[in-house]
Amino acid sequence: QVGLLPAPIVDARCCAACSFTDPIIMQYNEQTFKGLKPAAPAGPSAALQVGLFCFFVMTRAIHPTIIDASKSIDPDTGKKYFAYGEMTVVLGETVVTLIIAQLMALGMGGMKEWKAIWDPKPMKVFSFIGFVYALGDFLEMASMGSLGGAAYQVLLQSKLLITALMMMAIKGTKQTSLQWNILLLVMLSMCVYMIGGKSSSGDSGDGGIPIMGVFNVLLKVTVSCFCAVLSDKFMKDYKSEPIYMQLVQFKCAWCATILMLSFVDGKTWQNGFFTGWNGVTVGVLTSFTVKGWSTMYLLAILDSVLKNIGEATSVLVIYFMQVCLPAFEDTFQIPKFLSVMVVILSVTAYVGSKSVVEKATKYDKEHARA
């Protein structure tokens, strides 16, 4: 009954309690948690991730759509073709990016940061990757010359199979029978889409598959997968460099490669650099620029699952764009719509199977030890 104790006794007990706890409290000082690692920073909020995902989908959908819309129609044959030099927009994008990125380096880091761009060690690494990326841009425009936007984006999903083969050859990462079955489903769904309807991008109009266009897309995907592996490795090695500095290091060799290709395409300089340009062509240039910058920044924020689902979802967005926009003559067809949905759902099934396979493998290992 502390309340009945005389005041001196209560004070003594309180003082004793204080004298007992004070030394314990005093143990916590700046050295106590010195070796403790700081908490990992929280990732982007759910609302931000949704917004970035939608932006990612739209950039992936608009890019091939506006390239397809920039084509002219030959009045004699009815085929679509590029009235402008395909390399002009790619070359223009590299020049624009080089200028903007260097201005950002000067504005944010001054002359010291601008000079750091030309450090030979990272420059050699990123120049080689930029050279390979330039080949990818060349193949992209070559394939888009004979394919529609939706067909191009559908064929890009072959990156899942090519990546799986690369990972198996380079890292020894094997796929389960479930994953191989889903990959086969992805490839078959792509074939169904390509065979099931006529290309809207300038083929002969007989429903045939533009073989060279498909071949160029597969080469483009192979190049892109190779670049992704290199970029993931070396951008981590030089993660102290801001992305705009790395973009300059990429684009120097990128620009030089495209410039050399433009001299042998028989069109860019022979007809005049800006021959055939119009407002839509400027839109293609803008799309290349936005896609290049957003790829560097967004892929560092979105996880791989969202990236792959976003790429697949953009196929559906492209399809509805081609149905709704007046620049295209496509009409809504249920068989084609269903084939697009099969592609999307098979891709998402493969992406989702990864976590299931990893959990099953972990479960098997734990029970094998037990």
JSON list of N, CA, C and O in Angstrom, two decimals, residues 64-65 67-74 78-82 141-152 155 193-194 197-205 208-210 213-214 217 322 327-330 336:
[
{"chain": "A", "resi": 64, "resn": "PRO", "atom": "N", "xyz": [5.28, 2.10, -81.31]},
{"chain": "A", "resi": 64, "resn": "PRO", "atom": "CA", "xyz": [5.07, 1.42, -82.59]},
{"chain": "A", "resi": 64, "resn": "PRO", "atom": "C", "xyz": [3.84, 1.93, -83.35]},
{"chain": "A", "resi": 64, "resn": "PRO", "atom": "O", "xyz": [3.80, 1.89, -84.58]},
{"chain": "A", "resi": 65, "resn": "THR", "atom": "N", "xyz": [2.84, 2.44, -82.60]},
{"chain": "A", "resi": 65, "resn": "THR", "atom": "CA", "xyz": [1.63, 2.95, -83.26]},
{"chain": "A", "resi": 65, "resn": "THR", "atom": "C", "xyz": [1.94, 4.19, -84.08]},
{"chain": "A", "resi": 65, "resn": "THR", "atom": "O", "xyz": [1.49, 4.31, -85.24]},
{"chain": "A", "resi": 67, "resn": "ILE", "atom": "N", "xyz": [4.87, 5.09, -85.26]},
{"chain": "A", "resi": 67, "resn": "ILE", "atom": "CA", "xyz": [5.74, 4.72, -86.38]},
{"chain": "A", "resi": 67, "resn": "ILE", "atom": "C", "xyz": [4.89, 4.17, -87.52]},
{"chain": "A", "resi": 67, "resn": "ILE", "atom": "O", "xyz": [5.09, 4.51, -88.69]},
{"chain": "A", "resi": 68, "resn": "ASP", "atom": "N", "xyz": [3.92, 3.33, -87.18]},
{"chain": "A", "resi": 68, "resn": "ASP", "atom": "CA", "xyz": [3.03, 2.76, -88.20]},
{"chain": "A", "resi": 68, "resn": "ASP", "atom": "C", "xyz": [2.21, 3.87, -88.86]},
{"chain": "A", "resi": 68, "resn": "ASP", "atom": "O", "xyz": [1.98, 3.86, -90.08]},
{"chain": "A", "resi": 69, "resn": "ALA", "atom": "N", "xyz": [1.75, 4.84, -88.05]},
{"chain": "A", "resi": 69, "resn": "ALA", "atom": "CA", "xyz": [0.92, 5.94, -88.60]},
{"chain": "A", "resi": 69, "resn": "ALA", "atom": "C", "xyz": [1.73, 6.88, -89.48]},
{"chain": "A", "resi": 69, "resn": "ALA", "atom": "O", "xyz": [1.15, 7.62, -90.29]},
{"chain": "A", "resi": 70, "resn": "SER", "atom": "N", "xyz": [3.06, 6.88, -89.35]},
{"chain": "A", "resi": 70, "resn": "SER", "atom": "CA", "xyz": [3.89, 7.80, -90.13]},
{"chain": "A", "resi": 70, "resn": "SER", "atom": "C", "xyz": [4.13, 7.31, -91.56]},
{"chain": "A", "resi": 70, "resn": "SER", "atom": "O", "xyz": [4.74, 8.03, -92.36]},
{"chain": "A", "resi": 71, "resn": "LYS", "atom": "N", "xyz": [3.66, 6.10, -91.86]},
{"chain": "A", "resi": 71, "resn": "LYS", "atom": "CA", "xyz": [3.88, 5.56, -93.21]},
{"chain": "A", "resi": 71, "resn": "LYS", "atom": "C", "xyz": [2.94, 6.21, -94.22]},
{"chain": "A", "resi": 71, "resn": "LYS", "atom": "O", "xyz": [1.84, 6.65, -93.89]},
{"chain": "A", "resi": 72, "resn": "SER", "atom": "N", "xyz": [3.42, 6.25, -95.45]},
{"chain": "A", "resi": 72, "resn": "SER", "atom": "CA", "xyz": [2.59, 6.71, -96.57]},
{"chain": "A", "resi": 72, "resn": "SER", "atom": "C", "xyz": [2.13, 5.49, -97.37]},
{"chain": "A", "resi": 72, "resn": "SER", "atom": "O", "xyz": [2.68, 4.39, -97.21]},
{"chain": "A", "resi": 73, "resn": "ILE", "atom": "N", "xyz": [1.11, 5.69, -98.20]},
{"chain": "A", "resi": 73, "resn": "ILE", "atom": "CA", "xyz": [0.56, 4.59, -99.00]},
{"chain": "A", "resi": 73, "resn": "ILE", "atom": "C", "xyz": [0.92, 4.80, -100.47]},
{"chain": "A", "resi": 73, "resn": "ILE", "atom": "O", "xyz": [0.68, 5.88, -101.03]},
{"chain": "A", "resi": 74, "resn": "ASP", "atom": "N", "xyz": [1.51, 3.79, -101.06]},
{"chain": "A", "resi": 74, "resn": "ASP", "atom": "CA", "xyz": [1.83, 3.84, -102.48]},
{"chain": "A", "resi": 74, "resn": "ASP", "atom": "C", "xyz": [0.52, 3.75, -103.27]},
{"chain": "A", "resi": 74, "resn": "ASP", "atom": "O", "xyz": [-0.21, 2.75, -103.16]},
{"chain": "A", "resi": 78, "resn": "GLY", "atom": "N", "xyz": [-0.76, 0.15, -103.24]},
{"chain": "A", "resi": 78, "resn": "GLY", "atom": "CA", "xyz": [-1.55, 0.13, -102.01]},
{"chain": "A", "resi": 78, "resn": "GLY", "atom": "C", "xyz": [-0.73, -0.25, -100.79]},
{"chain": "A", "resi": 78, "resn": "GLY", "atom": "O", "xyz": [-1.28, -0.36, -99.69]},
{"chain": "A", "resi": 79, "resn": "LYS", "atom": "N", "xyz": [0.56, -0.46, -100.97]},
{"chain": "A", "resi": 79, "resn": "LYS", "atom": "CA", "xyz": [1.41, -0.83, -99.84]},
{"chain": "A", "resi": 79, "resn": "LYS", "atom": "C", "xyz": [1.85, 0.40, -99.06]},
{"chain": "A", "resi": 79, "resn": "LYS", "atom": "O", "xyz": [1.95, 1.50, -99.60]},
{"chain": "A", "resi": 80, "resn": "LYS", "atom": "N", "xyz": [2.12, 0.19, -97.79]},
{"chain": "A", "resi": 80, "resn": "LYS", "atom": "CA", "xyz": [2.61, 1.26, -96.93]},
{"chain": "A", "resi": 80, "resn": "LYS", "atom": "C", "xyz": [4.14, 1.27, -96.96]},
{"chain": "A", "resi": 80, "resn": "LYS", "atom": "O", "xyz": [4.79, 0.22, -97.04]},
{"chain": "A", "resi": 81, "resn": "TYR", "atom": "N", "xyz": [4.69, 2.46, -96.86]},
{"chain": "A", "resi": 81, "resn": "TYR", "atom": "CA", "xyz": [6.15, 2.60, -96.87]},
{"chain": "A", "resi": 81, "resn": "TYR", "atom": "C", "xyz": [6.53, 3.89, -96.14]},
{"chain": "A", "resi": 81, "resn": "TYR", "atom": "O", "xyz": [5.67, 4.75, -95.90]},
{"chain": "A", "resi": 82, "resn": "PHE", "atom": "N", "xyz": [7.80, 4.01, -95.78]},
{"chain": "A", "resi": 82, "resn": "PHE", "atom": "CA", "xyz": [8.30, 5.22, -95.15]},
{"chain": "A", "resi": 82, "resn": "PHE", "atom": "C", "xyz": [8.70, 6.22, -96.23]},
{"chain": "A", "resi": 82, "resn": "PHE", "atom": "O", "xyz": [9.63, 5.95, -97.01]},
{"chain": "A", "resi": 141, "resn": "MET", "atom": "N", "xyz": [13.37, -0.29, -87.11]},
{"chain": "A", "resi": 141, "resn": "MET", "atom": "CA", "xyz": [12.79, 0.44, -88.23]},
{"chain": "A", "resi": 141, "resn": "MET", "atom": "C", "xyz": [12.66, -0.45, -89.47]},
{"chain": "A", "resi": 141, "resn": "MET", "atom": "O", "xyz": [11.70, -0.32, -90.24]},
{"chain": "A", "resi": 142, "resn": "ALA", "atom": "N", "xyz": [13.62, -1.35, -89.66]},
{"chain": "A", "resi": 142, "resn": "ALA", "atom": "CA", "xyz": [13.54, -2.27, -90.80]},
{"chain": "A", "resi": 142, "resn": "ALA", "atom": "C", "xyz": [12.35, -3.21, -90.67]},
{"chain": "A", "resi": 142, "resn": "ALA", "atom": "O", "xyz": [11.65, -3.50, -91.66]},
{"chain": "A", "resi": 143, "resn": "SER", "atom": "N", "xyz": [12.07, -3.69, -89.46]},
{"chain": "A", "resi": 143, "resn": "SER", "atom": "CA", "xyz": [10.94, -4.60, -89.25]},
{"chain": "A", "resi": 143, "resn": "SER", "atom": "C", "xyz": [9.61, -3.85, -89.33]},
{"chain": "A", "resi": 143, "resn": "SER", "atom": "O", "xyz": [8.63, -4.36, -89.88]},
{"chain": "A", "resi": 144, "resn": "MET", "atom": "N", "xyz": [9.58, -2.61, -88.82]},
{"chain": "A", "resi": 144, "resn": "MET", "atom": "CA", "xyz": [8.34, -1.83, -88.86]},
{"chain": "A", "resi": 144, "resn": "MET", "atom": "C", "xyz": [7.96, -1.43, -90.28]},
{"chain": "A", "resi": 144, "resn": "MET", "atom": "O", "xyz": [6.82, -1.05, -90.53]},
{"chain": "A", "resi": 145, "resn": "GLY", "atom": "N", "xyz": [8.92, -1.52, -91.21]},
{"chain": "A", "resi": 145, "resn": "GLY", "atom": "CA", "xyz": [8.61, -1.23, -92.60]},
{"chain": "A", "resi": 145, "resn": "GLY", "atom": "C", "xyz": [7.63, -2.22, -93.20]},
{"chain": "A", "resi": 145, "resn": "GLY", "atom": "O", "xyz": [6.94, -1.91, -94.17]},
{"chain": "A", "resi": 146, "resn": "SER", "atom": "N", "xyz": [7.56, -3.42, -92.64]},
{"chain": "A", "resi": 146, "resn": "SER", "atom": "CA", "xyz": [6.67, -4.45, -93.21]},
{"chain": "A", "resi": 146, "resn": "SER", "atom": "C", "xyz": [5.69, -5.03, -92.20]},
{"chain": "A", "resi": 146, "resn": "SER", "atom": "O", "xyz": [4.96, -5.95, -92.50]},
{"chain": "A", "resi": 147, "resn": "LEU", "atom": "N", "xyz": [5.69, -4.48, -90.97]},
{"chain": "A", "resi": 147, "resn": "LEU", "atom": "CA", "xyz": [4.78, -4.97, -89.94]},
{"chain": "A", "resi": 147, "resn": "LEU", "atom": "C", "xyz": [3.96, -3.83, -89.37]},
{"chain": "A", "resi": 147, "resn": "LEU", "atom": "O", "xyz": [4.41, -2.68, -89.34]},
{"chain": "A", "resi": 148, "resn": "GLY", "atom": "N", "xyz": [2.77, -4.16, -88.89]},
{"chain": "A", "resi": 148, "resn": "GLY", "atom": "CA", "xyz": [1.97, -3.19, -88.16]},
{"chain": "A", "resi": 148, "resn": "GLY", "atom": "C", "xyz": [2.43, -3.08, -86.72]},
{"chain": "A", "resi": 148, "resn": "GLY", "atom": "O", "xyz": [3.21, -3.92, -86.23]},
{"chain": "A", "resi": 149, "resn": "GLY", "atom": "N", "xyz": [1.95, -2.06, -86.01]},
{"chain": "A", "resi": 149, "resn": "GLY", "atom": "CA", "xyz": [2.38, -1.84, -84.63]},
{"chain": "A", "resi": 149, "resn": "GLY", "atom": "C", "xyz": [2.04, -2.99, -83.71]},
{"chain": "A", "resi": 149, "resn": "GLY", "atom": "O", "xyz": [2.86, -3.43, -82.90]},
{"chain": "A", "resi": 150, "resn": "ALA", "atom": "N", "xyz": [0.80, -3.51, -83.81]},
{"chain": "A", "resi": 150, "resn": "ALA", "atom": "CA", "xyz": [0.38, -4.61, -82.93]},
{"chain": "A", "resi": 150, "resn": "ALA", "atom": "C", "xyz": [1.18, -5.88, -83.23]},
{"chain": "A", "resi": 150, "resn": "ALA", "atom": "O", "xyz": [1.61, -6.59, -82.32]},
{"chain": "A", "resi": 151, "resn": "ALA", "atom": "N", "xyz": [1.38, -6.18, -84.52]},
{"chain": "A", "resi": 151, "resn": "ALA", "atom": "CA", "xyz": [2.14, -7.37, -84.89]},
{"chain": "A", "resi": 151, "resn": "ALA", "atom": "C", "xyz": [3.57, -7.27, -84.38]},
{"chain": "A", "resi": 151, "resn": "ALA", "atom": "O", "xyz": [4.15, -8.25, -83.87]},
{"chain": "A", "resi": 152, "resn": "TYR", "atom": "N", "xyz": [4.15, -6.08, -84.48]},
{"chain": "A", "resi": 152, "resn": "TYR", "atom": "CA", "xyz": [5.52, -5.86, -83.98]},
{"chain": "A", "resi": 152, "resn": "TYR", "atom": "C", "xyz": [5.58, -6.11, -82.47]},
{"chain": "A", "resi": 152, "resn": "TYR", "atom": "O", "xyz": [6.48, -6.81, -81.98]},
{"chain": "A", "resi": 155, "resn": "LEU", "atom": "N", "xyz": [5.26, -9.82, -81.56]},
{"chain": "A", "resi": 155, "resn": "LEU", "atom": "CA", "xyz": [6.49, -10.57, -81.81]},
{"chain": "A", "resi": 155, "resn": "LEU", "atom": "C", "xyz": [7.58, -10.24, -80.80]},
{"chain": "A", "resi": 155, "resn": "LEU", "atom": "O", "xyz": [8.47, -11.05, -80.56]},
{"chain": "A", "resi": 193, "resn": "TYR", "atom": "N", "xyz": [-1.74, -15.26, -83.93]},
{"chain": "A", "resi": 193, "resn": "TYR", "atom": "CA", "xyz": [-2.01, -13.85, -84.24]},
{"chain": "A", "resi": 193, "resn": "TYR", "atom": "C", "xyz": [-1.51, -13.49, -85.63]},
{"chain": "A", "resi": 193, "resn": "TYR", "atom": "O", "xyz": [-2.21, -12.84, -86.41]},
{"chain": "A", "resi": 194, "resn": "MET", "atom": "N", "xyz": [-0.28, -13.91, -85.95]},
{"chain": "A", "resi": 194, "resn": "MET", "atom": "CA", "xyz": [0.32, -13.54, -87.24]},
{"chain": "A", "resi": 194, "resn": "MET", "atom": "C", "xyz": [-0.43, -14.20, -88.41]},
{"chain": "A", "resi": 194, "resn": "MET", "atom": "O", "xyz": [-0.58, -13.61, -89.47]},
{"chain": "A", "resi": 197, "resn": "GLY", "atom": "N", "xyz": [-4.73, -12.98, -89.24]},
{"chain": "A", "resi": 197, "resn": "GLY", "atom": "CA", "xyz": [-5.25, -11.78, -89.90]},
{"chain": "A", "resi": 197, "resn": "GLY", "atom": "C", "xyz": [-4.21, -11.17, -90.79]},
{"chain": "A", "resi": 197, "resn": "GLY", "atom": "O", "xyz": [-3.03, -11.49, -90.72]},
{"chain": "A", "resi": 198, "resn": "LYS", "atom": "N", "xyz": [-4.65, -10.32, -91.66]},
{"chain": "A", "resi": 198, "resn": "LYS", "atom": "CA", "xyz": [-3.73, -9.64, -92.57]},
{"chain": "A", "resi": 198, "resn": "LYS", "atom": "C", "xyz": [-2.97, -8.55, -91.84]},
{"chain": "A", "resi": 198, "resn": "LYS", "atom": "O", "xyz": [-3.51, -7.89, -90.96]},
{"chain": "A", "resi": 199, "resn": "SER", "atom": "N", "xyz": [-1.74, -8.35, -92.23]},
{"chain": "A", "resi": 199, "resn": "SER", "atom": "CA", "xyz": [-0.96, -7.25, -91.66]},
{"chain": "A", "resi": 199, "resn": "SER", "atom": "C", "xyz": [-1.52, -5.93, -92.16]},
{"chain": "A", "resi": 199, "resn": "SER", "atom": "O", "xyz": [-1.91, -5.80, -93.31]},
{"chain": "A", "resi": 200, "resn": "SER", "atom": "N", "xyz": [-1.54, -4.96, -91.28]},
{"chain": "A", "resi": 200, "resn": "SER", "atom": "CA", "xyz": [-2.06, -3.64, -91.65]},
{"chain": "A", "resi": 200, "resn": "SER", "atom": "C", "xyz": [-0.97, -2.68, -92.03]},
{"chain": "A", "resi": 200, "resn": "SER", "atom": "O", "xyz": [-1.16, -1.48, -92.06]},
{"chain": "A", "resi": 201, "resn": "SER", "atom": "N", "xyz": [0.23, -3.20, -92.33]},
{"chain": "A", "resi": 201, "resn": "SER", "atom": "CA", "xyz": [1.36, -2.31, -92.48]},
{"chain": "A", "resi": 201, "resn": "SER", "atom": "C", "xyz": [2.04, -2.40, -93.82]},
{"chain": "A", "resi": 201, "resn": "SER", "atom": "O", "xyz": [3.23, -2.20, -93.94]},
{"chain": "A", "resi": 202, "resn": "GLY", "atom": "N", "xyz": [1.33, -2.73, -94.82]},
{"chain": "A", "resi": 202, "resn": "GLY", "atom": "CA", "xyz": [1.95, -2.64, -96.12]},
{"chain": "A", "resi": 202, "resn": "GLY", "atom": "C", "xyz": [2.40, -3.95, -96.71]},
{"chain": "A", "resi": 202, "resn": "GLY", "atom": "O", "xyz": [3.32, -4.00, -97.50]},
{"chain": "A", "resi": 203, "resn": "ASP", "atom": "N", "xyz": [1.81, -5.06, -96.33]},
{"chain": "A", "resi": 203, "resn": "ASP", "atom": "CA", "xyz": [2.15, -6.31, -96.99]},
{"chain": "A", "resi": 203, "resn": "ASP", "atom": "C", "xyz": [1.38, -6.38, -98.29]},
{"chain": "A", "resi": 203, "resn": "ASP", "atom": "O", "xyz": [0.72, -5.46, -98.73]},
{"chain": "A", "resi": 204, "resn": "SER", "atom": "N", "xyz": [1.44, -7.50, -98.95]},
{"chain": "A", "resi": 204, "resn": "SER", "atom": "CA", "xyz": [0.83, -7.61, -100.27]},
{"chain": "A", "resi": 204, "resn": "SER", "atom": "C", "xyz": [-0.68, -7.64, -100.25]},
{"chain": "A", "resi": 204, "resn": "SER", "atom": "O", "xyz": [-1.32, -7.62, -101.27]},
{"chain": "A", "resi": 205, "resn": "GLY", "atom": "N", "xyz": [-1.25, -7.68, -99.02]},
{"chain": "A", "resi": 205, "resn": "GLY", "atom": "CA", "xyz": [-2.70, -7.67, -98.91]},
{"chain": "A", "resi": 205, "resn": "GLY", "atom": "C", "xyz": [-3.31, -9.04, -99.06]},
{"chain": "A", "resi": 205, "resn": "GLY", "atom": "O", "xyz": [-4.52, -9.19, -99.06]},
{"chain": "A", "resi": 208, "resn": "GLY", "atom": "N", "xyz": [-0.47, -12.91, -96.26]},
{"chain": "A", "resi": 208, "resn": "GLY", "atom": "CA", "xyz": [0.79, -13.60, -96.05]},
{"chain": "A", "resi": 208, "resn": "GLY", "atom": "C", "xyz": [1.60, -12.97, -94.94]},
{"chain": "A", "resi": 208, "resn": "GLY", "atom": "O", "xyz": [1.41, -11.81, -94.58]},
{"chain": "A", "resi": 209, "resn": "ILE", "atom": "N", "xyz": [2.50, -13.75, -94.37]},
{"chain": "A", "resi": 209, "resn": "ILE", "atom": "CA", "xyz": [3.36, -13.27, -93.28]},
{"chain": "A", "resi": 209, "resn": "ILE", "atom": "C", "xyz": [4.61, -12.64, -93.89]},
{"chain": "A", "resi": 209, "resn": "ILE", "atom": "O", "xyz": [5.31, -13.30, -94.67]},
{"chain": "A", "resi": 210, "resn": "PRO", "atom": "N", "xyz": [4.94, -11.38, -93.55]},
{"chain": "A", "resi": 210, "resn": "PRO", "atom": "CA", "xyz": [6.17, -10.75, -94.05]},
{"chain": "A", "resi": 210, "resn": "PRO", "atom": "C", "xyz": [7.39, -11.37, -93.36]},
{"chain": "A", "resi": 210, "resn": "PRO", "atom": "O", "xyz": [7.74, -11.01, -92.23]},
{"chain": "A", "resi": 213, "resn": "GLY", "atom": "N", "xyz": [10.24, -9.15, -92.14]},
{"chain": "A", "resi": 213, "resn": "GLY", "atom": "CA", "xyz": [9.83, -8.35, -90.98]},
{"chain": "A", "resi": 213, "resn": "GLY", "atom": "C", "xyz": [9.92, -9.16, -89.70]},
{"chain": "A", "resi": 213, "resn": "GLY", "atom": "O", "xyz": [10.43, -8.68, -88.68]},
{"chain": "A", "resi": 214, "resn": "VAL", "atom": "N", "xyz": [9.43, -10.40, -89.76]},
{"chain": "A", "resi": 214, "resn": "VAL", "atom": "CA", "xyz": [9.49, -11.28, -88.58]},
{"chain": "A", "resi": 214, "resn": "VAL", "atom": "C", "xyz": [10.94, -11.58, -88.21]},
{"chain": "A", "resi": 214, "resn": "VAL", "atom": "O", "xyz": [11.32, -11.54, -87.03]},
{"chain": "A", "resi": 217, "resn": "VAL", "atom": "N", "xyz": [12.51, -8.63, -86.50]},
{"chain": "A", "resi": 217, "resn": "VAL", "atom": "CA", "xyz": [12.04, -8.50, -85.11]},
{"chain": "A", "resi": 217, "resn": "VAL", "atom": "C", "xyz": [12.78, -9.47, -84.20]},
{"chain": "A", "resi": 217, "resn": "VAL", "atom": "O", "xyz": [13.21, -9.10, -83.10]},
{"chain": "A", "resi": 322, "resn": "GLN", "atom": "N", "xyz": [-5.41, 1.10, -83.08]},
{"chain": "A", "resi": 322, "resn": "GLN", "atom": "CA", "xyz": [-5.53, 0.88, -84.53]},
{"chain": "A", "resi": 322, "resn": "GLN", "atom": "C", "xyz": [-6.99, 0.72, -84.96]},
{"chain": "A", "resi": 322, "resn": "GLN", "atom": "O", "xyz": [-7.34, 1.00, -86.10]},
{"chain": "A", "resi": 327, "resn": "ALA", "atom": "N", "xyz": [-6.34, 7.21, -88.48]},
{"chain": "A", "resi": 327, "resn": "ALA", "atom": "CA", "xyz": [-5.16, 6.99, -89.33]},
{"chain": "A", "resi": 327, "resn": "ALA", "atom": "C", "xyz": [-5.06, 5.54, -89.80]},
{"chain": "A", "resi": 327, "resn": "ALA", "atom": "O", "xyz": [-4.30, 5.24, -90.73]},
{"chain": "A", "resi": 328, "resn": "PHE", "atom": "N", "xyz": [-5.84, 4.64, -89.18]},
{"chain": "A", "resi": 328, "resn": "PHE", "atom": "CA", "xyz": [-5.77, 3.22, -89.51]},
{"chain": "A", "resi": 328, "resn": "PHE", "atom": "C", "xyz": [-7.13, 2.76, -90.06]},
{"chain": "A", "resi": 328, "resn": "PHE", "atom": "O", "xyz": [-8.17, 3.32, -89.73]},
{"chain": "A", "resi": 329, "resn": "GLU", "atom": "N", "xyz": [-7.07, 1.71, -90.86]},
{"chain": "A", "resi": 329, "resn": "GLU", "atom": "CA", "xyz": [-8.28, 1.18, -91.48]},
{"chain": "A", "resi": 329, "resn": "GLU", "atom": "C", "xyz": [-8.78, -0.08, -90.78]},
{"chain": "A", "resi": 329, "resn": "GLU", "atom": "O", "xyz": [-9.72, -0.71, -91.25]},
{"chain": "A", "resi": 330, "resn": "ASP", "atom": "N", "xyz": [-8.16, -0.46, -89.68]},
{"chain": "A", "resi": 330, "resn": "ASP", "atom": "CA", "xyz": [-8.54, -1.68, -88.97]},
{"chain": "A", "resi": 330, "resn": "ASP", "atom": "C", "xyz": [-9.94, -1.56, -88.39]},
{"chain": "A", "resi": 330, "resn": "ASP", "atom": "O", "xyz": [-10.37, -0.48, -87.97]},
{"chain": "A", "resi": 336, "resn": "LYS", "atom": "N", "xyz": [-9.39, -11.72, -83.94]},
{"chain": "A", "resi": 336, "resn": "LYS", "atom": "CA", "xyz": [-8.12, -11.03, -83.73]},
{"chain": "A", "resi": 336, "resn": "LYS", "atom": "C", "xyz": [-8.00, -10.54, -82.29]},
{"chain": "A", "resi": 336, "resn": "LYS", "atom": "O", "xyz": [-6.94, -10.64, -81.67]}
]
